[in-house]
Structures are given as C-alpha cells and as structure tokens.
Short mmCIF file of C-alpha atoms and ligand atoms in Angstrom, two decimals:
data_model
loop_
_atom_site.label_atom_id
_atom_site.label_comp_id
_atom_site.label_asym_id
_atom_site.label_seq_id
_atom_site.Cartn_x
_atom_site.Cartn_y
_atom_site.Cartn_z
CA UNK A 1 33.33 -57.74 -8.58
CA UNK A 2 32.15 -58.95 -5.43
CA UNK A 3 28.49 -58.93 -4.16
CA UNK A 4 26.84 -60.13 -7.61
CA UNK A 5 27.73 -56.64 -8.99
CA UNK A 6 28.72 -56.57 -12.73
CA UNK A 7 30.65 -54.06 -14.37
CA UNK A 8 27.63 -53.15 -16.36
CA UNK A 9 25.55 -53.13 -13.43
CA UNK A 10 27.84 -50.57 -12.61
CA UNK A 11 27.86 -48.20 -15.41
CA UNK A 12 24.07 -48.57 -15.41
CA UNK A 13 23.67 -47.53 -12.32
CA UNK A 14 26.23 -44.59 -12.43
CA UNK A 15 24.15 -43.47 -15.59
CA UNK A 16 20.52 -44.52 -13.72
CA UNK A 17 22.04 -41.56 -10.63
CA UNK A 18 22.65 -39.36 -13.36
CA UNK A 19 19.55 -39.37 -15.13
CA UNK A 20 17.21 -38.71 -12.51
CA UNK A 21 18.63 -35.53 -11.63
CA UNK A 22 17.95 -34.40 -15.49
CA UNK A 23 14.77 -33.69 -16.78
CA UNK A 24 14.47 -35.71 -19.58
CA UNK A 25 11.17 -36.99 -21.66
CA UNK A 26 9.71 -40.24 -20.76
CA UNK A 27 12.04 -42.83 -21.77
CA UNK A 28 14.65 -41.51 -23.55
CA UNK A 29 17.31 -41.70 -20.65
CA UNK A 30 16.23 -45.76 -21.66
CA UNK A 31 16.84 -45.12 -25.25
CA UNK A 32 20.25 -43.14 -24.26
CA UNK A 33 21.81 -46.77 -21.82
CA UNK A 34 20.60 -49.17 -24.04
CA UNK A 35 23.23 -50.94 -26.15
CA UNK A 36 22.15 -50.90 -29.57
CA UNK A 37 23.87 -54.21 -30.57
CA UNK A 38 26.18 -56.83 -30.32
CA UNK A 39 27.81 -58.94 -32.53
CA UNK A 40 29.92 -61.97 -31.12
CA UNK A 41 31.89 -64.00 -33.85
CA UNK A 42 33.58 -67.54 -33.22
CA UNK A 43 36.19 -67.89 -35.87
CA UNK A 44 38.87 -70.42 -36.20
CA UNK A 45 42.41 -69.73 -36.67
CA UNK A 46 45.32 -72.43 -37.55
CA UNK A 47 47.68 -72.97 -35.05
CA UNK A 48 50.83 -74.58 -34.96
CA UNK A 49 49.00 -77.57 -37.85
CA UNK A 50 45.56 -77.40 -35.30
CA UNK A 51 42.57 -75.06 -35.48
CA UNK A 52 41.67 -73.06 -32.24
CA UNK A 53 38.57 -71.47 -32.22
CA UNK A 54 38.19 -67.68 -30.65
CA UNK A 55 35.38 -65.66 -29.61
CA UNK A 56 35.20 -61.80 -29.86
CA UNK A 57 32.68 -59.59 -29.40
CA UNK A 58 32.14 -56.05 -31.43
CA UNK A 59 28.98 -53.88 -29.03
CA UNK A 60 27.97 -50.54 -30.63
CA UNK A 61 25.42 -48.92 -27.27
CA UNK A 62 25.35 -45.41 -29.28
CA UNK A 63 24.96 -44.34 -32.66
CA UNK A 64 23.11 -41.00 -32.68
CA UNK A 65 26.77 -39.70 -34.38
CA UNK A 66 28.78 -41.68 -36.20
CA UNK A 67 31.29 -43.49 -36.69
CA UNK A 68 30.55 -44.98 -33.23
CA UNK A 69 34.74 -45.41 -31.60
CA UNK A 70 36.07 -47.66 -28.76
CA UNK A 71 38.98 -49.45 -28.35
CA UNK A 72 39.89 -53.91 -28.98
CA UNK A 73 40.67 -55.65 -26.33
CA UNK A 74 42.48 -59.33 -26.20
CA UNK A 75 42.18 -60.83 -22.77
CA UNK A 76 41.69 -64.41 -21.65
CA UNK A 77 38.78 -63.29 -19.44
CA UNK A 78 36.80 -60.98 -21.45
CA UNK A 79 32.89 -61.58 -21.87
CA UNK A 80 30.01 -59.90 -24.17
CA UNK A 81 29.08 -57.91 -20.20
CA UNK A 82 32.13 -56.52 -20.21
CA UNK A 83 32.19 -55.19 -23.43
CA UNK A 84 28.89 -53.68 -23.44
CA UNK A 85 30.01 -52.33 -20.53
CA UNK A 86 32.86 -50.35 -21.71
CA UNK A 87 30.93 -49.37 -24.72
CA UNK A 88 28.57 -47.52 -22.86
CA UNK A 89 31.82 -45.60 -21.19
CA UNK A 90 32.67 -44.65 -24.41
CA UNK A 91 29.51 -43.07 -25.62
CA UNK A 92 29.06 -40.96 -22.31
CA UNK A 93 32.98 -40.18 -22.35
CA UNK A 94 32.86 -38.90 -26.12
CA UNK A 95 30.62 -36.81 -25.23
CA UNK A 96 32.10 -35.45 -22.19
CA UNK A 97 35.32 -34.00 -24.24
CA UNK A 98 33.06 -33.13 -27.22
CA UNK A 99 35.04 -36.23 -29.65
CA UNK A 100 31.93 -36.23 -32.30
CA UNK A 101 31.80 -40.40 -31.95
CA UNK A 102 29.09 -42.60 -30.35
CA UNK A 103 30.34 -45.13 -28.61
CA UNK A 104 31.68 -49.50 -29.60
CA UNK A 105 34.36 -51.66 -28.07
CA UNK A 106 34.95 -54.90 -28.93
CA UNK A 107 36.85 -57.64 -27.06
CA UNK A 108 38.42 -61.54 -28.19
CA UNK A 109 38.87 -64.00 -25.62
CA UNK A 110 43.10 -63.97 -26.60
CA UNK A 111 45.67 -64.08 -23.78
CA UNK A 112 48.64 -62.41 -26.23
CA UNK A 113 51.35 -63.90 -24.63
CA UNK A 114 51.23 -67.68 -24.80
CA UNK A 115 50.93 -66.64 -28.94
CA UNK A 116 53.75 -65.69 -30.98
CA UNK A 117 53.53 -62.94 -33.66
CA UNK A 118 52.51 -64.46 -36.26
CA UNK A 119 49.89 -66.31 -35.07
CA UNK A 120 48.67 -62.74 -33.19
CA UNK A 121 48.70 -61.01 -36.34
CA UNK A 122 46.69 -64.34 -38.34
CA UNK A 123 44.64 -64.20 -34.83
CA UNK A 124 44.22 -60.26 -35.85
CA UNK A 125 43.60 -60.46 -39.74
CA UNK A 126 41.00 -63.22 -39.08
CA UNK A 127 38.70 -61.34 -36.80
CA UNK A 128 38.97 -58.17 -38.97
CA UNK A 129 37.67 -59.65 -41.61
CA UNK A 130 34.63 -61.13 -39.52
CA UNK A 131 33.96 -57.77 -38.11
CA UNK A 132 34.60 -55.75 -41.56
CA UNK A 133 32.43 -58.68 -43.32
CA UNK A 134 29.33 -57.32 -40.61
CA UNK A 135 30.61 -53.39 -41.33
CA UNK A 136 31.58 -52.83 -37.29
CA UNK A 137 34.74 -51.97 -38.71
CA UNK A 138 34.33 -48.68 -40.98
CA UNK A 139 36.12 -44.97 -41.38
CA UNK A 140 32.47 -43.90 -41.52
CA UNK A 141 30.94 -46.56 -39.17
CA UNK A 142 32.81 -48.07 -36.93
CA UNK A 143 36.91 -46.91 -36.12
CA UNK A 144 38.54 -49.21 -33.33
CA UNK A 145 41.59 -48.49 -31.08
CA UNK A 146 43.56 -50.72 -29.04
CA UNK A 147 43.33 -51.38 -25.06
CA UNK A 148 44.28 -53.59 -23.27
CA UNK A 149 46.30 -56.78 -24.67
CA UNK A 150 46.58 -54.28 -28.09
CA UNK A 151 49.20 -51.60 -29.37
CA UNK A 152 49.95 -49.96 -33.00
CA UNK A 153 51.01 -53.12 -34.30
CA UNK A 154 47.57 -54.57 -33.97
CA UNK A 155 46.06 -51.97 -35.39
CA UNK A 156 48.52 -51.30 -38.26
CA UNK A 157 47.34 -55.11 -38.76
CA UNK A 158 43.86 -54.23 -39.13
CA UNK A 159 44.54 -51.19 -41.16
CA UNK A 160 46.25 -53.63 -43.41
CA UNK A 161 43.56 -56.33 -43.47
CA UNK A 162 40.45 -54.01 -44.16
CA UNK A 163 42.45 -52.09 -47.08
CA UNK A 164 43.14 -55.62 -49.01
CA UNK A 165 38.94 -56.34 -48.47
CA UNK A 166 38.04 -52.54 -49.59
CA UNK A 167 40.75 -51.52 -51.73
CA UNK A 168 38.37 -48.84 -53.57
CA UNK A 169 37.54 -46.85 -50.16
CA UNK A 170 39.37 -43.88 -50.49
CA UNK A 171 39.63 -43.02 -46.40
CA UNK A 172 40.14 -46.60 -45.65
CA UNK A 173 43.75 -45.93 -43.42
CA UNK A 174 40.80 -44.40 -41.35
CA UNK A 175 39.06 -47.67 -40.21
CA UNK A 176 41.66 -47.62 -37.34
CA UNK A 177 43.00 -45.55 -34.94
CA UNK A 178 46.23 -45.88 -32.60
CA UNK A 179 47.99 -47.20 -35.99
CA UNK A 180 51.85 -46.50 -36.20
CA UNK A 181 52.73 -42.81 -37.16
CA UNK A 182 54.68 -44.47 -40.00
CA UNK A 183 51.18 -46.30 -41.22
CA UNK A 184 49.32 -43.37 -40.48
CA UNK A 185 48.82 -42.55 -37.29
CA UNK A 186 49.88 -39.37 -35.14
CA UNK A 187 52.66 -38.63 -33.47
CA UNK A 188 51.53 -37.93 -29.55
CA UNK A 189 48.43 -41.61 -29.82
CA UNK A 190 50.52 -44.10 -28.46
CA UNK A 191 51.30 -41.62 -24.87
CA UNK A 192 47.62 -39.70 -25.07
CA UNK A 193 45.84 -41.25 -22.62
CA UNK A 194 48.11 -41.09 -19.84
CA UNK A 195 49.53 -37.39 -21.58
CA UNK A 196 45.49 -37.33 -20.55
CA UNK A 197 45.38 -38.29 -16.73
CA UNK A 198 48.64 -35.35 -16.75
CA UNK A 199 46.86 -32.92 -18.01
CA UNK A 200 43.19 -34.09 -16.20
CA UNK A 201 44.74 -34.02 -12.83
CA UNK A 202 46.84 -30.40 -13.61
CA UNK A 203 43.47 -28.84 -14.39
CA UNK A 204 42.00 -30.70 -10.95
CA UNK A 205 44.70 -28.86 -8.91
CA UNK A 206 44.07 -25.69 -10.74
CA UNK A 207 40.62 -26.05 -8.57
CA UNK A 208 41.89 -25.32 -5.26
CA UNK A 209 38.02 -25.59 -4.10
CA UNK A 210 37.97 -29.21 -5.23
CA UNK A 211 41.82 -29.63 -3.72
CA UNK A 212 40.50 -28.56 -0.74
CA UNK A 213 37.70 -31.07 -1.22
CA UNK A 214 39.77 -33.63 -0.78
CA UNK A 215 42.05 -32.82 2.28
CA UNK A 216 45.37 -31.41 -0.44
CA UNK A 217 46.28 -28.27 -1.16
CA UNK A 218 49.13 -26.88 -3.01
CA UNK A 219 49.92 -28.70 -7.09
CA UNK A 220 51.49 -31.80 -8.10
CA UNK A 221 54.64 -31.02 -7.22
CA UNK A 222 55.71 -33.12 -3.83
CA UNK A 223 52.20 -35.32 -4.16
CA UNK A 224 53.11 -38.84 -3.32
CA UNK A 225 50.86 -41.61 -5.97
CA UNK A 226 50.47 -44.66 -5.98
CA UNK A 227 49.99 -46.43 -9.84
CA UNK A 228 48.43 -50.09 -10.19
CA UNK A 229 49.07 -51.31 -13.70
CA UNK A 230 52.33 -49.96 -15.74
CA UNK A 231 51.13 -50.58 -19.35
CA UNK A 232 50.75 -48.18 -22.15
CA UNK A 233 48.09 -45.63 -20.19
CA UNK A 234 50.06 -46.55 -16.37
CA UNK A 235 53.90 -46.13 -18.01
CA UNK A 236 52.98 -42.51 -19.42
CA UNK A 237 50.80 -41.58 -16.81
CA UNK A 238 53.82 -42.02 -14.11
CA UNK A 239 56.60 -40.99 -16.66
CA UNK A 240 54.56 -37.57 -17.03
CA UNK A 241 53.62 -36.81 -13.47
CA UNK A 242 57.45 -37.80 -12.64
CA UNK A 243 59.75 -36.12 -14.72
CA UNK A 244 57.40 -33.17 -15.45
CA UNK A 245 55.16 -32.53 -12.22
CA UNK A 246 57.56 -33.24 -9.69
CA UNK A 247 55.47 -35.85 -8.61
CA UNK A 248 56.43 -38.91 -6.90
CA UNK A 249 55.74 -42.60 -7.62
CA UNK A 250 55.57 -44.17 -4.60
CA UNK A 251 54.70 -47.49 -4.71
CA UNK A 252 53.71 -49.12 -8.76
CA UNK A 253 51.65 -52.46 -8.47
CA UNK A 254 51.81 -55.21 -11.65
CA UNK A 255 50.52 -58.83 -12.08
CA UNK A 256 52.95 -59.98 -10.08
CA UNK A 257 53.14 -57.73 -7.29
CA UNK A 258 54.08 -53.76 -5.95
CA UNK A 259 57.34 -52.10 -5.48
CA UNK A 260 58.02 -49.17 -3.23
CA UNK A 261 60.11 -46.17 -2.91
CA UNK A 262 59.89 -43.36 -0.69
CA UNK A 263 61.96 -41.18 -2.97
CA UNK A 264 60.45 -42.09 -5.63
CA UNK A 265 60.52 -44.71 -8.66
CA UNK A 266 62.24 -44.06 -11.74
CA UNK A 267 59.32 -45.21 -13.83
CA UNK A 268 61.47 -45.21 -17.65
CA UNK A 269 64.10 -48.32 -15.03
CA UNK A 270 61.12 -49.59 -14.20
CA UNK A 271 59.54 -50.08 -17.29
CA UNK A 272 63.06 -51.51 -18.51
CA UNK A 273 62.82 -53.82 -16.03
CA UNK A 274 59.69 -55.11 -16.28
CA UNK A 275 60.59 -55.61 -19.88
CA UNK A 276 63.52 -57.43 -19.39
CA UNK A 277 62.34 -59.22 -16.06
CA UNK A 278 58.18 -59.77 -17.19
CA UNK A 279 57.19 -58.25 -14.00
CA UNK A 280 58.57 -55.54 -10.85
CA UNK A 281 60.07 -58.49 -8.63
CA UNK A 282 63.15 -57.89 -8.62
CA UNK A 283 63.44 -54.08 -9.89
CA UNK A 284 66.79 -52.61 -7.43
CA UNK A 285 66.44 -49.76 -5.10
CA UNK A 286 63.03 -51.09 -3.62
CA UNK A 287 61.04 -53.06 -1.55
CA UNK A 288 59.12 -55.84 -3.32
CA UNK A 289 56.03 -56.80 -1.97
CA UNK A 290 54.08 -59.38 -3.06
CA UNK A 291 50.88 -58.68 -2.61
CA UNK A 292 50.55 -56.12 -4.84
CA UNK A 293 46.71 -55.44 -4.11
CA UNK A 294 47.31 -54.31 -1.13
CA UNK A 295 49.25 -51.27 -1.91
CA UNK A 296 45.99 -49.73 -3.31
CA UNK A 297 45.24 -49.27 0.12
CA UNK A 298 48.85 -47.04 0.90
CA UNK A 299 48.37 -43.73 2.65
CA UNK A 300 48.75 -41.27 -0.03
CA UNK A 301 47.54 -37.64 -1.91
CA UNK A 302 46.63 -39.54 -5.40
CA UNK A 303 46.02 -43.52 -6.73
CA UNK A 304 46.11 -43.99 -10.54
CA UNK A 305 44.60 -47.57 -10.44
CA UNK A 306 45.33 -48.29 -14.69
CA UNK A 307 45.25 -52.09 -15.10
CA UNK A 308 41.54 -53.01 -15.14
CA UNK A 309 37.79 -52.59 -14.22
CA UNK A 310 36.66 -53.85 -10.39
CA UNK A 311 39.89 -53.23 -8.34
CA UNK A 312 38.50 -50.92 -5.73
CA UNK A 313 35.01 -52.65 -4.45
CA UNK A 314 33.29 -52.69 -1.33
CA UNK A 315 35.40 -55.15 0.03
CA UNK A 316 38.84 -52.95 0.20
CA UNK A 317 37.27 -49.22 -0.75
CA UNK A 318 37.30 -48.25 3.10
CA UNK A 319 40.49 -49.30 3.22
CA UNK A 320 41.48 -46.67 0.63
CA UNK A 321 43.36 -43.92 2.14
CA UNK A 322 44.49 -41.99 -0.86
CA UNK A 323 42.66 -38.87 -1.31
CA UNK A 324 42.40 -38.27 -4.70
CA UNK A 325 41.47 -41.51 -7.05
CA UNK A 326 42.43 -40.60 -10.51
CA UNK A 327 40.64 -43.43 -12.99
CA UNK A 328 42.90 -44.40 -15.52
CA UNK A 329 41.80 -47.60 -15.88
CA UNK A 330 38.02 -47.95 -16.85
CA UNK A 331 35.76 -49.14 -14.33
CA UNK A 332 38.18 -49.45 -11.92
CA UNK A 333 35.38 -48.15 -9.38
CA UNK A 334 32.55 -50.58 -8.62
CA UNK A 335 29.27 -48.48 -7.42
CA UNK A 336 29.86 -49.51 -4.21
CA UNK A 337 32.80 -48.98 -4.02
CA UNK A 338 31.86 -45.39 -5.01
CA UNK A 339 29.35 -45.12 -2.29
CA UNK A 340 31.64 -45.93 0.71
CA UNK A 341 34.42 -43.22 -0.94
CA UNK A 342 32.53 -41.11 -1.60
CA UNK A 343 30.95 -41.04 2.31
CA UNK A 344 34.47 -40.42 3.29
CA UNK A 345 35.09 -37.50 1.17
CA UNK A 346 37.24 -39.15 -1.05
CA UNK A 347 37.64 -36.73 -4.64
CA UNK A 348 37.25 -39.28 -7.79
CA UNK A 349 38.33 -38.30 -10.98
CA UNK A 350 35.84 -40.74 -13.45
CA UNK A 351 36.96 -43.09 -16.24
CA UNK A 352 34.79 -40.84 -18.24
CA UNK A 353 36.27 -37.76 -18.27
CA UNK A 354 39.82 -38.55 -17.00
CA UNK A 355 41.18 -41.22 -19.44
CA UNK A 356 39.26 -39.31 -22.81
CA UNK A 357 42.76 -38.25 -23.91
CA UNK A 358 43.25 -41.65 -25.82
CA UNK A 359 39.84 -41.06 -27.82
CA UNK A 360 40.64 -37.43 -28.20
CA UNK A 361 43.63 -38.14 -30.30
CA UNK A 362 42.48 -40.95 -32.09
CA UNK A 363 39.49 -38.50 -33.32
CA UNK A 364 42.85 -36.28 -34.21
CA UNK A 365 44.23 -39.34 -35.75
CA UNK A 366 41.02 -39.61 -37.60
CA UNK A 367 40.35 -36.39 -39.17
CA UNK A 368 44.18 -36.42 -39.99
CA UNK A 369 43.20 -39.57 -42.38
CA UNK A 370 40.35 -38.08 -43.53
CA UNK A 371 41.86 -35.08 -44.66
CA UNK A 372 45.02 -37.12 -46.23
CA UNK A 373 47.20 -34.04 -44.82
CA UNK A 374 49.11 -33.93 -42.08
CA UNK A 375 48.31 -31.64 -39.28
CA UNK A 376 51.04 -28.06 -39.67
CA UNK A 377 52.28 -28.86 -43.53
CA UNK A 378 50.54 -25.43 -45.09
CA UNK A 379 51.18 -22.74 -42.35
CA UNK A 380 54.16 -24.09 -40.33
CA UNK A 381 56.83 -21.97 -42.29
CA UNK A 382 54.39 -19.67 -42.33
CA UNK A 383 54.17 -19.26 -38.90
CA UNK A 384 58.06 -19.45 -38.83
CA UNK A 385 58.33 -15.89 -41.47
CA UNK A 386 55.41 -14.20 -39.21
CA UNK A 387 57.48 -14.85 -35.94
CA UNK A 388 60.55 -13.11 -37.88
CA UNK A 389 58.66 -10.30 -38.80
CA UNK A 390 57.21 -10.09 -35.20
CA UNK A 391 61.16 -10.77 -33.70
CA UNK A 392 62.96 -7.46 -36.57
CA UNK A 393 59.92 -5.83 -35.85
CA UNK A 394 60.89 -5.75 -32.28
CA UNK A 395 64.62 -4.87 -32.33
CA UNK A 396 63.65 -2.00 -34.88
CA UNK A 397 61.51 -0.65 -31.90
CA UNK A 398 63.50 -1.13 -28.57
CA UNK A 399 66.79 -1.21 -29.88
CA UNK A 400 67.10 -4.59 -28.12
CA UNK A 401 66.87 -8.36 -29.54
CA UNK A 402 64.39 -10.34 -28.19
CA UNK A 403 66.21 -12.59 -25.85
CA UNK A 404 66.69 -15.32 -27.24
CA UNK A 405 63.78 -17.92 -25.35
CA UNK A 406 61.44 -15.92 -26.98
CA UNK A 407 62.95 -15.95 -29.99
CA UNK A 408 63.01 -19.19 -30.44
CA UNK A 409 59.28 -20.02 -29.47
CA UNK A 410 58.39 -17.37 -32.01
CA UNK A 411 60.60 -18.77 -34.59
CA UNK A 412 59.37 -22.34 -34.61
CA UNK A 413 56.18 -22.98 -36.33
CA UNK A 414 53.99 -25.77 -34.02
CA UNK A 415 54.64 -29.39 -35.64
CA UNK A 416 52.35 -32.39 -35.34
CA UNK A 417 52.77 -32.90 -32.02
CA UNK A 418 52.94 -29.54 -30.52
CA UNK A 419 49.11 -29.21 -32.18
CA UNK A 420 48.20 -32.72 -30.80
CA UNK A 421 49.35 -32.04 -27.29
CA UNK A 422 47.54 -28.18 -27.29
CA UNK A 423 44.42 -29.74 -28.73
CA UNK A 424 44.60 -32.73 -25.98
CA UNK A 425 45.48 -29.74 -23.21
CA UNK A 426 42.50 -28.15 -23.85
CA UNK A 427 39.81 -30.88 -24.30
CA UNK A 428 40.93 -31.74 -20.58
CA UNK A 429 40.99 -28.61 -19.57
CA UNK A 430 37.33 -27.87 -20.94
CA UNK A 431 35.70 -30.87 -19.79
CA UNK A 432 36.71 -30.65 -16.47
CA UNK A 433 36.01 -26.97 -15.97
CA UNK A 434 32.51 -28.10 -17.48
CA UNK A 435 32.25 -30.97 -15.09
CA UNK A 436 33.42 -29.47 -11.50
CA UNK A 437 30.88 -26.06 -12.70
CA UNK A 438 27.94 -28.83 -12.41
CA UNK A 439 28.83 -30.56 -9.66
CA UNK A 440 29.17 -27.25 -7.84
CA UNK A 441 26.11 -25.10 -8.79
CA UNK A 442 23.87 -28.11 -8.69
CA UNK A 443 22.30 -29.69 -5.19
CA UNK A 444 21.53 -32.89 -6.29
CA UNK A 445 24.87 -33.94 -7.83
CA UNK A 446 27.25 -35.20 -5.14
CA UNK A 447 30.30 -36.12 -6.96
CA UNK A 448 32.33 -35.30 -9.84
CA UNK A 449 31.42 -38.65 -11.37
CA UNK A 450 27.63 -38.18 -11.01
CA UNK A 451 28.38 -34.64 -13.09
CA UNK A 452 30.77 -36.40 -15.90
CA UNK A 453 27.32 -38.73 -16.60
CA UNK A 454 24.84 -35.84 -15.97
CA UNK A 455 26.81 -34.30 -18.88
CA UNK A 456 27.39 -36.57 -21.05
CA UNK A 457 23.55 -37.63 -21.04
CA UNK A 458 22.29 -34.14 -22.01
CA UNK A 459 24.09 -33.74 -24.76
CA UNK A 460 23.14 -37.14 -26.00
CA UNK A 461 20.03 -36.27 -24.86
CA UNK A 462 19.66 -33.24 -26.64
CA UNK A 463 21.47 -34.60 -29.79
CA UNK A 464 18.30 -36.66 -29.90
CA UNK A 465 15.26 -34.56 -29.53
CA UNK A 466 16.58 -31.82 -31.93
CA UNK A 467 16.30 -34.52 -34.46
CA UNK A 468 12.91 -34.94 -33.03
CA UNK A 469 12.15 -31.16 -34.06
CA UNK A 470 13.90 -30.95 -37.72
P1 NAD B 501 47.33 -52.03 -21.36
O1 NAD B 501 47.34 -53.79 -21.19
O2 NAD B 501 49.12 -51.79 -21.60
O3 NAD B 501 49.18 -52.45 -19.73
C1 NAD B 501 47.75 -52.89 -18.53
C2 NAD B 501 48.75 -52.96 -17.63
O4 NAD B 501 48.29 -53.54 -16.49
C3 NAD B 501 49.59 -54.36 -18.01
O5 NAD B 501 50.62 -53.53 -17.66
C4 NAD B 501 49.20 -55.15 -17.28
O6 NAD B 501 50.69 -55.96 -16.69
C5 NAD B 501 48.45 -54.69 -15.52
N1 NAD B 501 47.74 -55.39 -14.94
C6 NAD B 501 47.12 -56.73 -15.33
N2 NAD B 501 46.24 -57.13 -14.54
C7 NAD B 501 46.42 -56.46 -13.37
C8 NAD B 501 46.73 -56.98 -11.55
N3 NAD B 501 45.29 -57.30 -11.44
N4 NAD B 501 47.09 -55.85 -10.96
C9 NAD B 501 48.49 -55.24 -11.41
N5 NAD B 501 48.61 -54.88 -12.98
C10 NAD B 501 48.15 -55.25 -13.35
O7 NAD B 501 46.55 -51.42 -20.98
P2 NAD B 501 46.28 -49.91 -21.15
O8 NAD B 501 46.32 -49.83 -22.74
O9 NAD B 501 46.83 -49.09 -20.80
O10 NAD B 501 44.94 -50.10 -20.24
C11 NAD B 501 44.64 -50.08 -18.82
C12 NAD B 501 43.40 -49.70 -18.80
O11 NAD B 501 43.21 -47.64 -19.17
C13 NAD B 501 42.41 -50.26 -19.07
O12 NAD B 501 41.15 -50.02 -18.03
C14 NAD B 501 41.44 -50.03 -20.32
O13 NAD B 501 40.47 -49.62 -20.74
C15 NAD B 501 41.75 -48.43 -20.41
N6 NAD B 501 42.27 -47.07 -21.07
C16 NAD B 501 43.04 -47.42 -22.00
C17 NAD B 501 43.17 -46.33 -22.95
C18 NAD B 501 44.06 -46.60 -24.30
O14 NAD B 501 44.28 -45.33 -25.13
N7 NAD B 501 45.31 -47.66 -24.41
C19 NAD B 501 41.94 -45.23 -23.44
C20 NAD B 501 41.18 -45.02 -22.49
C21 NAD B 501 41.44 -46.61 -21.20
#
C-alpha cells in the first residue's frame, strides 16, 4: 500500500470513523477494535530430502461469540498485520450478516505453485497439528475456511488431520468449513462468496435511490463490469452476473495482464484458458493488455476487485471511472482511496458486507456438521406430498390442470442447494437493507462502508453491554 498506510491501518481508521458516529461507553470501542490474540508458528517440513521452515499465523480478533471464524491464506507475501486486519474484518462481517461467530484469520507464508500436491498436503497437515495443539482449530472455538491460495482440498486435509488428533470429538468434522461436499462439506460453499456478490449487487439495484446516487439506472442487465482476479470469488461472481443477470464482463485482469472485449467475455471459456495456460494471455477474441492493473481505470458501470487488498490506493483512486466499486476481495480499497472515491460520488459496496457470502454458507455447513444431518432430509418428501395435494385440490376446484411450470415448482421439495441459496439470498438482502437504511437515515454516516462498520460495532457493543448487566 502507498503512503505508509498498511492494510491494518486502513481497517482501524475505517473502524474509528464509524465508531465516532456512535454513542458507546468509554473504552468499549477500543476493546472491540483490538485483536485479542495472535499465534505465530514456525515449523519444518521435509521437502525432497531437505528441511524447509514455514512461518504461519492464526489471529483471533474477537471472541464475543464462539467459535471464531475466518479463512486460511497461503501466499508468498503474508504477515502478521495482514492476518490481524483480515481477522478484524471477519468479526465485523459476521456481525453485519448476523452470523453468530467471532472473527479470526490464518496465513501461511507459502507459494502454492512452488510445491506439488504431496508437499502441500504435508505442509497443511503439519500446520494443522500446530494450530490444533494451541486451540486455534476446533469446532467449538476456532473454525477455519478457504481463502486465497487454499480451497476444498486443503480444508479436507485439515479436517482429516484434526480427526486423527481428536478421534473422540463427535463434532470433529465441523472443525473447518469449505470442505468438499463428499467430505462433510455443503453444496454451494465453493460458489458462495461469488454468489453473495451477485445477490448483493442485485439488492443494490433494487434500491433506485442508491443506484441514482451512483449515476446509474435500471438493473444489472447490460451493465458493463470489470473484474480483477478470476479465482474462486471473481470467477463465480463474473459467471453468475453474465450468465444470469445479463451483465457484460468487458475486462478481466489477472496476474499476467488483462483481456478486454466490448462484446463481453465468455467467463467459462476464459477460466478454462487460464487453467490450461496459467494466465489470460492468448485468450481468443479479446484484446490483451500486459498492464493488467490499468483496466481498473476503465470507464465501466461496476468494478469488481476480487484479487487482493490495496489494489485501489491514493495513487490510482482519482483515475477510477467505475460508478460502483463492488469489493469482492477483502480490503481492495485503502482508506485514502476511499476518501478520494467518496469525494467523486462513487458508491462502494464494502467488503464486510459484499463478500460475506462465504462465511454465511460456512455457517450453514457448520450447523449441518453439528446436527449430523443434511438440510431437507426430514421434510423434502413431505413438501412434495403437500404440493401434490395442492395440485389435486386446484384441479378439483377449477376443473383445469395446474400449468406445468407451477406444478413442477409445487412438486419439488427444496434440495440442499436451493436451501443454501435461499438462506444466502435472504441474508444478503436483509444486510443490504440495514446498511442502506443507516446510510440514508443518519447525517453523520456518509457511505455504505461507514454504515456497515457502524452496524457491526453496534451489534458487538450490544453484546458486551448486555453481558455486563447479566
Ligand atoms: P483465489 O486464490 O481463488 O483467487 C485470487 C485470484 O486473483 C487468482 O486467480 C489470482 O491469480 C488473482 N490475482 C492475484 N494477484 C493478482 C493481481 N495482482 N492482479 C490480478 N489478479 C491477481 O482467492 P479467492 O478465494 O478468490 O479470494 C480473492 C479475494 O476474496 C481475497 O481478498 C479473499 O480474502 C477474498 N475472500 C475470499 C473468500 C472465499 O470464500 N474464498 C471469502 C471472502 C473474501
């Protein structure tokens, strides 16, 4: 980040700005802001006959609710401050979307592409051992999930390593979320963060006043979108928005550059191209630009940074032309950039709201793990039977057949994926309505980010003050 402002400084200043609008008991804001504990570990793993030392962290930001929750990131550049900033965002994110967890985050200094699968498994199992030993992984206390550089595979290794260490823990499978569905995961988790970005944007476009504030009108149909980072979050968000909402993804930036097409990029094909070629260069029917970051400055309706923090800073903020910045990544806009964008009338859908889909569906997965039964198992056939009775009744009263599409709908008991998506959609709608209402109803709340922080701080503060009176 530029001008010496770290990611943690940014998050703390955003917090301070929102806390200043609230009437909190003395000292409570400091308590809520502070990171409760951080565990740093160094461990060695034998790689091809040589011991290599790895450094990792797990930060627990707020334990006002347990377990604490947050992803584990694998990257060559990760450090304690970054992990603390991400853990803080997790506390506030969970509060915004009413997920009853505290905030945590983990990081390991490792570049995944430098290691083969067997090495990565050994490293992950060793890291898990270290974290379990100190109570930083447990279904009751601290539940990790995927983040940059990790996915369902790593989560399955973590779950298996935990189970081996704690065979008598009946809830062992709930020690981590984002697992493959066949390993205790839940369908819809891998798409969840991108899906949440789609639902969040849809809800924004259902608020004409907010849309007008950004200088836009209408819905997502035909909107020109630029995406940075076509990983888990960026890929799902871009795919759903283009395939289901009629938006046009006019540019995608990746590590090796950007591809541009005014007609709209085929996200499925681009993702396959990246898998095969390691980058976007050479993708057919699109213009290639080596300086990928420059497409952040494209004239477009919505910019979705979905890669890493600090991508829009004081240096490039004034050149951003997008009307809406949808923060799929954590911390993509620094506090200094935030001020500049605000002064130019941009609307930012903040990370602590917009990318909360992942933790929301992780919550569903954890509940499923603890209840040891999949959603819908008891009632699905009953729902179908009820639908059948309604169809029969309508037929006997009207003498006509119920239209096929409606009959189909009535006959299908909700499956797991439909339930997960319904719960996520509801969560994203309600949270947006709450933050939008705070933004418009309080004079000292200038934007959605401050509104989201204020909402989160209020909820956590209420928890502390109520506890003090018990
Ligand atoms: P990922 O590793 O799957 O994808 C990140 C993508 O960004 C990769 O394709 C990578 O090549 C690309 N990238 C990296 N550096 C880049 C650069 N300088 N320019 C352009 N592209 C670059 O990670 P992810 O899980 O999709 O996470 C992305 C962001 O979303 C992170 O900020 C993460 O903290 C946040 N997030 C993820 C989840 C989740 O469920 N995975 C949940 C909430 C928030």
